[in-house]
PDB file of C-alpha atoms in Angstrom:
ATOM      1  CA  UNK A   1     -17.976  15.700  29.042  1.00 91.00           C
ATOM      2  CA  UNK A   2     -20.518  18.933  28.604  1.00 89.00           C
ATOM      3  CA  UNK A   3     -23.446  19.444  26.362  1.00 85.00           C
ATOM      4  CA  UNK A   4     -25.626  22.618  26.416  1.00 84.00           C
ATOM      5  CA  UNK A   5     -27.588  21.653  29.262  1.00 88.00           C
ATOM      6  CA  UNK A   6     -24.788  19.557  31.750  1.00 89.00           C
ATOM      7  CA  UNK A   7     -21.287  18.473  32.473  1.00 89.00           C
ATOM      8  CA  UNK A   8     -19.482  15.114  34.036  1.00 89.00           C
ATOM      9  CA  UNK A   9     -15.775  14.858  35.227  1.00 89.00           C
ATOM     10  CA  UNK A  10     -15.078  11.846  32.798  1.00 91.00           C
ATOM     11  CA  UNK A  11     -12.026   9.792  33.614  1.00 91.00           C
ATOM     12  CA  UNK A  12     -10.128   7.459  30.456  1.00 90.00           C
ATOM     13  CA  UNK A  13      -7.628   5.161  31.970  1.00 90.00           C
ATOM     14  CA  UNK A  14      -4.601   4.210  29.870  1.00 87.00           C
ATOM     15  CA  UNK A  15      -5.398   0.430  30.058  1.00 85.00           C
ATOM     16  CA  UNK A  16      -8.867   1.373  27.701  1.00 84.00           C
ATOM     17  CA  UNK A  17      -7.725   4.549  26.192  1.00 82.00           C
ATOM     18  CA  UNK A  18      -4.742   2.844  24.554  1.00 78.00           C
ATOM     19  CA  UNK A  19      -7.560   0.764  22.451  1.00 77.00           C
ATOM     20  CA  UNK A  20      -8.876   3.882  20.898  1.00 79.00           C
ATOM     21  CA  UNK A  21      -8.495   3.775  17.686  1.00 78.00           C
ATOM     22  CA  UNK A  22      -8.885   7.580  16.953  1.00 78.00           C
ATOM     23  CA  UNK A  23      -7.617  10.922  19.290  1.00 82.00           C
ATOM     24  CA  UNK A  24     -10.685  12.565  21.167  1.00 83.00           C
ATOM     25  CA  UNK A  25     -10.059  16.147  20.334  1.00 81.00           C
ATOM     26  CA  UNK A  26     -11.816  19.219  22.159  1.00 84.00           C
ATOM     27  CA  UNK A  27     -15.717  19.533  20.628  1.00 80.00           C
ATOM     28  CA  UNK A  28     -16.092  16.505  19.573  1.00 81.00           C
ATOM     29  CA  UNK A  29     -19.489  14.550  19.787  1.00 84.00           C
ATOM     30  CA  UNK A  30     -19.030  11.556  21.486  1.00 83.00           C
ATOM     31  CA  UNK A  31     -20.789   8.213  22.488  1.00 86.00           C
ATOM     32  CA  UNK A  32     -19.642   7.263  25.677  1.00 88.00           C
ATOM     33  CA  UNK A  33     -20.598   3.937  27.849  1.00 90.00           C
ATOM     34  CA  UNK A  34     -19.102   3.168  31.368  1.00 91.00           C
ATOM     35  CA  UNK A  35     -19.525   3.528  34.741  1.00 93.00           C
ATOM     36  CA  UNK A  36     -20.409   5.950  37.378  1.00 93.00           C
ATOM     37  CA  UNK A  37     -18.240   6.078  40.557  1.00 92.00           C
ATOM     38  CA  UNK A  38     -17.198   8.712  43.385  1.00 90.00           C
ATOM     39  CA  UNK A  39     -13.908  10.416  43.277  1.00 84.00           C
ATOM     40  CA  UNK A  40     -13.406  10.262  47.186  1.00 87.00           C
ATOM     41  CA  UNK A  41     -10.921  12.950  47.969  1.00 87.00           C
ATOM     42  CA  UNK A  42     -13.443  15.925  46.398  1.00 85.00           C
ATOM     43  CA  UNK A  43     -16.897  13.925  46.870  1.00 87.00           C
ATOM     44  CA  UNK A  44     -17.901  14.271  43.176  1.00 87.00           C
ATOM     45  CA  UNK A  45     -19.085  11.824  40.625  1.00 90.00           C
ATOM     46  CA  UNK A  46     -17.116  10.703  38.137  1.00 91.00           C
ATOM     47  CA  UNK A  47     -18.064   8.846  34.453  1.00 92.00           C
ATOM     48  CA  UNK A  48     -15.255   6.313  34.138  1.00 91.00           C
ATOM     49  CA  UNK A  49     -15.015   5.112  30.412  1.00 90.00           C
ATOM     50  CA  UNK A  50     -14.598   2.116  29.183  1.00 89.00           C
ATOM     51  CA  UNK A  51     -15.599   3.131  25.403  1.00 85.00           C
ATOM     52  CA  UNK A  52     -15.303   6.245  23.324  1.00 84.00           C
ATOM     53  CA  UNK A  53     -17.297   6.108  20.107  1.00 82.00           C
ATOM     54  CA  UNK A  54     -17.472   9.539  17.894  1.00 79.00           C
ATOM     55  CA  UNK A  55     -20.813  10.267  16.649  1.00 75.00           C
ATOM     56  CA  UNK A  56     -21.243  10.253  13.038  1.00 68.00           C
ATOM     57  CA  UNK A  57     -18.136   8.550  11.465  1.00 66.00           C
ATOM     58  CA  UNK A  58     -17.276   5.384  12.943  1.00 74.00           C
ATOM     59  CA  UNK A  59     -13.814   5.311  15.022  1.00 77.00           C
ATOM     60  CA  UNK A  60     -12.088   2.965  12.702  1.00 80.00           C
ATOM     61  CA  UNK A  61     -12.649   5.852   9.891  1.00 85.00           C
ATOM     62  CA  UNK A  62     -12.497   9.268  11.807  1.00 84.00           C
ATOM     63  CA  UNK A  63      -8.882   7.335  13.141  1.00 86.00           C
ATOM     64  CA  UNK A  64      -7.770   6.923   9.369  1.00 89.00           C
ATOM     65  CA  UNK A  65      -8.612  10.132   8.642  1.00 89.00           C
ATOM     66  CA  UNK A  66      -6.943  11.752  11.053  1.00 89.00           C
ATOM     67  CA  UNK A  67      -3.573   9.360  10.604  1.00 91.00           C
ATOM     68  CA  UNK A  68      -4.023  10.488   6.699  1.00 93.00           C
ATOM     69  CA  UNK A  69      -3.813  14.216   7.792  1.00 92.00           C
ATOM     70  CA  UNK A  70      -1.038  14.090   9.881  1.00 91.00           C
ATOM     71  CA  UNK A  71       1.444  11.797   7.654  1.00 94.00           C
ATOM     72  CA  UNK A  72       0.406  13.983   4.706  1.00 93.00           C
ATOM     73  CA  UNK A  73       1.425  16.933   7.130  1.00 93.00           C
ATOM     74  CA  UNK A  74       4.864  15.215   7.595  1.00 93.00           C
ATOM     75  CA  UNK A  75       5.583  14.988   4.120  1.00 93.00           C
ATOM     76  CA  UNK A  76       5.336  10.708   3.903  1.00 92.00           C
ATOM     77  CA  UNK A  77       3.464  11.352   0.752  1.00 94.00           C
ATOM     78  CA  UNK A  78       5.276  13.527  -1.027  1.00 94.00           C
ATOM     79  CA  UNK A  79       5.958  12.090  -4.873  1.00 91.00           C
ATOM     80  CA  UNK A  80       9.592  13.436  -4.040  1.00 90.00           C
ATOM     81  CA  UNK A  81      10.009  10.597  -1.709  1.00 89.00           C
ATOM     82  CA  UNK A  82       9.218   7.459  -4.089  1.00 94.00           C
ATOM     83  CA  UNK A  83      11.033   5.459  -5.481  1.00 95.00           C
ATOM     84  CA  UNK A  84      11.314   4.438  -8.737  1.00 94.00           C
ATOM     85  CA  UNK A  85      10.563   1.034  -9.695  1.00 93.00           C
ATOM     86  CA  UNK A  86      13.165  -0.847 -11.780  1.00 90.00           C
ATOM     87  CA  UNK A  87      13.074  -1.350 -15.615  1.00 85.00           C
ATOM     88  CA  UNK A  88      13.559  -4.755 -15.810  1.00 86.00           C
ATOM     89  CA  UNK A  89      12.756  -6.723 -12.394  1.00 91.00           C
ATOM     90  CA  UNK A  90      14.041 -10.336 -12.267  1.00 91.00           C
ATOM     91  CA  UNK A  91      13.262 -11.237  -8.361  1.00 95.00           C
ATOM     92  CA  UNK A  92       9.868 -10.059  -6.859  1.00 96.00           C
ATOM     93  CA  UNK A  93       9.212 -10.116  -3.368  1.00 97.00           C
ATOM     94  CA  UNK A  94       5.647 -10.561  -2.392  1.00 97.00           C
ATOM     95  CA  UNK A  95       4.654 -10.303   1.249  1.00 97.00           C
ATOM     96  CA  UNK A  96       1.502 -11.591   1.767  1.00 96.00           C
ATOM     97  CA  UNK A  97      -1.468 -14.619   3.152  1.00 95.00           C
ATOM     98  CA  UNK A  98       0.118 -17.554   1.176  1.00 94.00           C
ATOM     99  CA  UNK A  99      -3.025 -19.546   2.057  1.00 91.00           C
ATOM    100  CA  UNK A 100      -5.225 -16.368   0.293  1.00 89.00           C
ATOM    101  CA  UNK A 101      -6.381 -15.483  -2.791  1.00 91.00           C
ATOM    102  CA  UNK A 102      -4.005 -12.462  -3.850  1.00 93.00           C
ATOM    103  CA  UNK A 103      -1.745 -14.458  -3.740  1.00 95.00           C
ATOM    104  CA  UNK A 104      -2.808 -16.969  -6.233  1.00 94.00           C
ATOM    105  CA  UNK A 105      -3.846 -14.033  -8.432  1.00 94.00           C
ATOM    106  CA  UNK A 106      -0.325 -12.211  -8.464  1.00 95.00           C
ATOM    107  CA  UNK A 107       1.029 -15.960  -9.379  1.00 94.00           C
ATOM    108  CA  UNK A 108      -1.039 -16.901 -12.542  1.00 94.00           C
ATOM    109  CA  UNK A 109      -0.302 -13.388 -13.646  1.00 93.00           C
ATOM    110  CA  UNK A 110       3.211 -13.561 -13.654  1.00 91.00           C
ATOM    111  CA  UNK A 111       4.088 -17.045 -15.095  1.00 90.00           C
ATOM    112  CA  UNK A 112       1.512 -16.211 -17.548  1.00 88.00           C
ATOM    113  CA  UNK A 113       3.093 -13.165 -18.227  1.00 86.00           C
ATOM    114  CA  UNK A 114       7.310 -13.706 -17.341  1.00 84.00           C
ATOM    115  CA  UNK A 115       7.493 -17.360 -15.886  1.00 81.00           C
ATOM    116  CA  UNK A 116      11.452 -16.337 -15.909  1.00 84.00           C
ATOM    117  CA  UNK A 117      11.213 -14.404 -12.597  1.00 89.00           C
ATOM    118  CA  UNK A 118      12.301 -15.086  -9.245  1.00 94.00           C
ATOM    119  CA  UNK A 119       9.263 -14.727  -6.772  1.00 95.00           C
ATOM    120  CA  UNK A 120      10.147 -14.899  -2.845  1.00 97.00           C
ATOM    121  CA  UNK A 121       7.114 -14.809  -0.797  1.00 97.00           C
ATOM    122  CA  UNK A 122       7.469 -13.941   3.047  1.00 97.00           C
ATOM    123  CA  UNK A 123       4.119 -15.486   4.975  1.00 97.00           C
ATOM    124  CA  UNK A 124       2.237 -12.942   6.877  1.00 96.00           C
ATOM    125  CA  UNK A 125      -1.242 -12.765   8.076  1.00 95.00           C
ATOM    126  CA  UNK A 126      -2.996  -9.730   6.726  1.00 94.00           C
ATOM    127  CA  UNK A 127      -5.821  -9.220   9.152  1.00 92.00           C
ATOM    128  CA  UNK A 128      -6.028  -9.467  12.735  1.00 88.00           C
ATOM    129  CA  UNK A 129      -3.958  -8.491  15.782  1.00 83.00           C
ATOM    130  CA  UNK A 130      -0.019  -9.820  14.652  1.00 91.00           C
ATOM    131  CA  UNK A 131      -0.688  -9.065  10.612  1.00 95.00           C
ATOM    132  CA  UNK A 132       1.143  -5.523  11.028  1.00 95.00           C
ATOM    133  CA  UNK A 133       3.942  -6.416  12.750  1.00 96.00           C
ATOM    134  CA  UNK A 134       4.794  -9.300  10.261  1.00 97.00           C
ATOM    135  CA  UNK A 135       4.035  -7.322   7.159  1.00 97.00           C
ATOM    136  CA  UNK A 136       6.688  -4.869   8.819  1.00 97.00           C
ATOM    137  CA  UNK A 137       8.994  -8.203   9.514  1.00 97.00           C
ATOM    138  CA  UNK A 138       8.415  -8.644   5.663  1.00 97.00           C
ATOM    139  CA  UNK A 139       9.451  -5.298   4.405  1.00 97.00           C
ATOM    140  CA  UNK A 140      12.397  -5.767   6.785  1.00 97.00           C
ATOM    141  CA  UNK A 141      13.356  -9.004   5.882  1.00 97.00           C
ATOM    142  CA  UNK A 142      13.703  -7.900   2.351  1.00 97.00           C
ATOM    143  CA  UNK A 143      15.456  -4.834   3.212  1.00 96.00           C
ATOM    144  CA  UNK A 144      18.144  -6.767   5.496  1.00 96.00           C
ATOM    145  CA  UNK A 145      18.922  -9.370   2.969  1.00 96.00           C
ATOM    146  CA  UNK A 146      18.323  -7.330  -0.736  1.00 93.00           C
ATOM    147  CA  UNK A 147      17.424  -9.901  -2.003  1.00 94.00           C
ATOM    148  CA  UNK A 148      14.793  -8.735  -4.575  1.00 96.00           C
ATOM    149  CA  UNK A 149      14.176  -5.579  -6.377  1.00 96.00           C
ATOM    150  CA  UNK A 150      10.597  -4.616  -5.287  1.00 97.00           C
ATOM    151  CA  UNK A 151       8.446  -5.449  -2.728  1.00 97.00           C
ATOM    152  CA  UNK A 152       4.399  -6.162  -3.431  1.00 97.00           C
ATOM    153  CA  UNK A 153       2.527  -5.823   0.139  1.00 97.00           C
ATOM    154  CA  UNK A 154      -0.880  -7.852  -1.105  1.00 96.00           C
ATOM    155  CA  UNK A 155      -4.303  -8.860   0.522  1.00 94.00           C
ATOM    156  CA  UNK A 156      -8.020  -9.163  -1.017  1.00 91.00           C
ATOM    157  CA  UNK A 157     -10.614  -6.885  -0.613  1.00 87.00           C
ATOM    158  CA  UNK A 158     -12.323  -6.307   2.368  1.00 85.00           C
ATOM    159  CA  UNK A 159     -14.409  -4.111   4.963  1.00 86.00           C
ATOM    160  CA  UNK A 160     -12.833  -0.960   6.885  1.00 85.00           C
ATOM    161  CA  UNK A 161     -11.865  -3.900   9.686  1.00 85.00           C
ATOM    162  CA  UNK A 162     -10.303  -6.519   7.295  1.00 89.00           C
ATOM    163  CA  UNK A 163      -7.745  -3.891   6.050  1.00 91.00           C
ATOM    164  CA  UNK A 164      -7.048  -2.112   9.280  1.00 91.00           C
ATOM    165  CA  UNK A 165      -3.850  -3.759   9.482  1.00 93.00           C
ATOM    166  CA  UNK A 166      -2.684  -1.711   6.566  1.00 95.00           C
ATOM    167  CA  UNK A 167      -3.692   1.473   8.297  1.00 93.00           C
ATOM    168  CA  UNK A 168      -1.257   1.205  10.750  1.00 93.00           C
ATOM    169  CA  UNK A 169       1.438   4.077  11.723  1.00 93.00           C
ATOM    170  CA  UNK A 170       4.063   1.613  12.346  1.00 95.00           C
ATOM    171  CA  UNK A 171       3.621   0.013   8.969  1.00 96.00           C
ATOM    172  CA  UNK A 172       2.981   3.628   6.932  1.00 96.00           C
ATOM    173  CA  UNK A 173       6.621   4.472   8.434  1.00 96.00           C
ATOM    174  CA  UNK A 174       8.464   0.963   7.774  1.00 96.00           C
ATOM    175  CA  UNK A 175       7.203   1.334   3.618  1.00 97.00           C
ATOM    176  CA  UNK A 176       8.544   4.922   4.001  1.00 95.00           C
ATOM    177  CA  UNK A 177      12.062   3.653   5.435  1.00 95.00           C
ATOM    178  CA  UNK A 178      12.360   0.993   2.618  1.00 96.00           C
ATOM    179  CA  UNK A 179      14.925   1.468   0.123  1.00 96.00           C
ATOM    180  CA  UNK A 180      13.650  -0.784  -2.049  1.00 97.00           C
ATOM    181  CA  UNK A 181      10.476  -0.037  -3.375  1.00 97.00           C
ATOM    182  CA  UNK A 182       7.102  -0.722  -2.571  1.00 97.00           C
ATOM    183  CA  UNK A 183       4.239  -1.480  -4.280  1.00 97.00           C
ATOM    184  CA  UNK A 184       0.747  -1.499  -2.199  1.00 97.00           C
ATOM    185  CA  UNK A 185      -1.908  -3.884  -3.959  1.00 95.00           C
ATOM    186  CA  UNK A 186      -4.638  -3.607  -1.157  1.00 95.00           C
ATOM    187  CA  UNK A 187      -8.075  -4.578  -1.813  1.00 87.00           C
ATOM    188  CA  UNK A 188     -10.028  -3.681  -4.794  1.00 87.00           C
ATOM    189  CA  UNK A 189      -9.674  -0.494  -7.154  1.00 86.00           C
ATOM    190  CA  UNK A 190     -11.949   1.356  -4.234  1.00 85.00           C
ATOM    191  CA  UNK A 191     -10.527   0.433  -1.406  1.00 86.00           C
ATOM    192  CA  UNK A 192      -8.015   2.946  -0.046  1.00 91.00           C
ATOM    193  CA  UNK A 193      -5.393   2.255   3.172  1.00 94.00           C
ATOM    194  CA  UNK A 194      -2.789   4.821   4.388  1.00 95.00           C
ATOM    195  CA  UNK A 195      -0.577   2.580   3.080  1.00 96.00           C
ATOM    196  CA  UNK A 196      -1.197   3.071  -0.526  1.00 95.00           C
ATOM    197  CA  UNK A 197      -0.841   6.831   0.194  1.00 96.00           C
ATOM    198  CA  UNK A 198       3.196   5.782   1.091  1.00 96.00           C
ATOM    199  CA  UNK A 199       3.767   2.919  -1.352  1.00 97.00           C
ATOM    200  CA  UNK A 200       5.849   4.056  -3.794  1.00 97.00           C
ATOM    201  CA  UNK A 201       3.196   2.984  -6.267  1.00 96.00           C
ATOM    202  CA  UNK A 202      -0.428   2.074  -5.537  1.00 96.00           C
ATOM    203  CA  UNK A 203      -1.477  -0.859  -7.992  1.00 95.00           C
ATOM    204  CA  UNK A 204      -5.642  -1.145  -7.601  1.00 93.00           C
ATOM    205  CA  UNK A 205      -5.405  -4.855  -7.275  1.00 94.00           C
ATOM    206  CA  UNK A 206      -2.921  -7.386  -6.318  1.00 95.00           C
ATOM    207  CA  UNK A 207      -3.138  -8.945 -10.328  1.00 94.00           C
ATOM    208  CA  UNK A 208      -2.668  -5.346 -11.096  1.00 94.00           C
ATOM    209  CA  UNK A 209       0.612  -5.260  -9.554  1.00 95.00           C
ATOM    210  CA  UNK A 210       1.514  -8.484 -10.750  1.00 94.00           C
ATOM    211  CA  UNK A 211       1.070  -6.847 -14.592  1.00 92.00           C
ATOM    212  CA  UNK A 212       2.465  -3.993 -13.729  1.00 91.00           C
ATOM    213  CA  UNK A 213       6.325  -5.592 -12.122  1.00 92.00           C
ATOM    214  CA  UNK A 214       6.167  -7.806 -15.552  1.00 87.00           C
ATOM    215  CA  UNK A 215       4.923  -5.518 -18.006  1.00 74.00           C
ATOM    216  CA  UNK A 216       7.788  -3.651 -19.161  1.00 67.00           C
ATOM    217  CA  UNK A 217       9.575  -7.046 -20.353  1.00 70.00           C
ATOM    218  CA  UNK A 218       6.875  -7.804 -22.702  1.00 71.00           C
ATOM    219  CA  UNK A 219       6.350  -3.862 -23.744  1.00 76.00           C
ATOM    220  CA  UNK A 220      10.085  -3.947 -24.451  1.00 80.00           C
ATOM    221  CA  UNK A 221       9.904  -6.922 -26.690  1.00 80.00           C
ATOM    222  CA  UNK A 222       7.349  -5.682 -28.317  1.00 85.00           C
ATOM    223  CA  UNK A 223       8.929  -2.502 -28.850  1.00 87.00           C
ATOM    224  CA  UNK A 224      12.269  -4.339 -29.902  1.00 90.00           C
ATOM    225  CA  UNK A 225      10.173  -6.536 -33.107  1.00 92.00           C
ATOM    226  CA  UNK A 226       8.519  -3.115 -34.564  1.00 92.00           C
ATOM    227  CA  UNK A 227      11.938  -1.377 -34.751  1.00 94.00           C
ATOM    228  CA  UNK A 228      12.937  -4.584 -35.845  1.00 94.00           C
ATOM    229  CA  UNK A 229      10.833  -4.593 -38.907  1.00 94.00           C
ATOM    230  CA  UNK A 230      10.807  -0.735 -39.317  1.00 95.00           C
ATOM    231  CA  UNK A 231      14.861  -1.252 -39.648  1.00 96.00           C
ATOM    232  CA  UNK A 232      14.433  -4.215 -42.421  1.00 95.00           C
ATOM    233  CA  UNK A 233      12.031  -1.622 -44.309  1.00 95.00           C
ATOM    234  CA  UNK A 234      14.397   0.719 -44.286  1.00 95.00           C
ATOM    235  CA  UNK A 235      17.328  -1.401 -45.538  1.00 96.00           C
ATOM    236  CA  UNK A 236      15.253  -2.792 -48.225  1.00 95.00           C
ATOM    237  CA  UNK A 237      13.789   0.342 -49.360  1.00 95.00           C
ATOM    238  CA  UNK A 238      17.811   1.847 -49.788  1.00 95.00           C
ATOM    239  CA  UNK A 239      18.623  -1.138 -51.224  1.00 95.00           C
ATOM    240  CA  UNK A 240      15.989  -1.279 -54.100  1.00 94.00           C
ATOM    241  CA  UNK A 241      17.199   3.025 -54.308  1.00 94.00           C
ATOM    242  CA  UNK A 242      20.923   1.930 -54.456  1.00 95.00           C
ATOM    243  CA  UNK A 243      19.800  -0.903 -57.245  1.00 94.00           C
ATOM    244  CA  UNK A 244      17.797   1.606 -59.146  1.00 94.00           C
ATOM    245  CA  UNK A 245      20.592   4.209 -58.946  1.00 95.00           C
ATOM    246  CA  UNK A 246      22.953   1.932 -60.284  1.00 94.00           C
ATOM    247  CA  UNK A 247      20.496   0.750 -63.314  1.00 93.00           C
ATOM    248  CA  UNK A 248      20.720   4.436 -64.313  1.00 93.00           C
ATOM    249  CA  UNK A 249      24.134   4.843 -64.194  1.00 94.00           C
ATOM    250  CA  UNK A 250      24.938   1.363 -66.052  1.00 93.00           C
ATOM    251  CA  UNK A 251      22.598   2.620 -68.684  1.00 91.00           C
TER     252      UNK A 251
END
């Protein structure tokens, strides 16, 4: 550690640089609190660190930002790489707090919207130290047993902390292994995670999502009554043409 007036041999062991959320990089300003020891063998003082703090930008964000640039640098958000979502869903799987309340959100939406569809929930937490490694058991769960044809990864809003757990490498990488696509409805229309960046499709809320998996059913049959009635117009407009037609020609 230097600034323009000193220096300190600094020492980071793995067992406290392994909780750093974000990679110290060369010129950096850092905040750094520890302790001061000897380094026997040479005779010279030594900063041992317990915690690294960046100046400016807290860790949690300068740590997102980084993970954003180098997943965008390996192509994990390319629009080549996601997956369509299908027509005409019948089984949703949502994987999610089932005590929360996304979850109660996404519900009402659906049966008010297409009470015919299958909904599978797999229980995860969605904050704290185990939530990405069961939203990952979720993903995988539903991969391993295809038993649904999308995947909604769901969770209220929330600080920077709350959604950390969808900031996660290991998570960005098991959405981008999924061959069944994956909808991210994290947080509220402002809140951003790395994993909406490799969802297939990003909905701004978890009732967004919910519209969006059983929209097209009711767009269809909407669709389906106005050609409906444009295809009675038609026949009664040719047959009132025929009729007149044949009025001339009797006459």
């Amino acid at each position: 550690l230097k600034d323009n007036k000193a220096q300190i041999k600094s020492v980071c062991f793995r067992s406290q640089n392994r909780l750093l959320k974000f990679n110290p990089e060369d010129g950096m300003d850092v905040i750094v609190r520890g302790s001061v020891s000897v380094y026997p063998p040479r005779g010279e003082f030594q900063l041992i660190a317990n915690t690294i703090e960046p100046l400016g930008p807290g860790a949690l964000q300068l740590a997102f930002e980084q993970l954003k640039t180098r997943l965008e640098s390996e192509g994990l958000f390319d629009s080549k790489h996601k997956k369509p979502l299908p027509l005409l869903p019948s089984k949703i799987g949502i994987v999610t707090s089932p005590t929360g309340a996304a979850i109660q959100d996404i519900l009402k939406v659906l049966w008010r919207r297409n009470d015919r569809l299958n909904i599978l929930i797999f229980p995860s937490k969605v904050q704290g130290a185990k939530a990405t490694c069961e939203i990952i058991q979720g993903i995988q769960y539903f991969n391993a047993n295809e038993n649904v044809d999308v995947v909604i990864l769901a969770r209220g809003g929330g600080s920077l902390e709350d959604l950390w757990s969808f900031n996660e490498e290991d998570l960005a990488r098991a959405i981008s292994s999924s061959h069944i696509p994956v909808i991210s409805a994290i947080g509220h229309e402002t809140d951003f995670t790395i994993a909406d960046f490799v969802a297939d499709l990003r909905a701004p809320t978890p009732s967004a999502a919910a519209e969006i998996v059983s929209g097209a059913r009711e767009e269809l049959a909407k669709a389906i009554e106005h050609l409906t009635q444009r295809s009675a117009q038609a026949i009664r407009l040719n047959l009132k043409n025929r009729r007149e037609k044949l009025r001339v020609l009797a006459s």
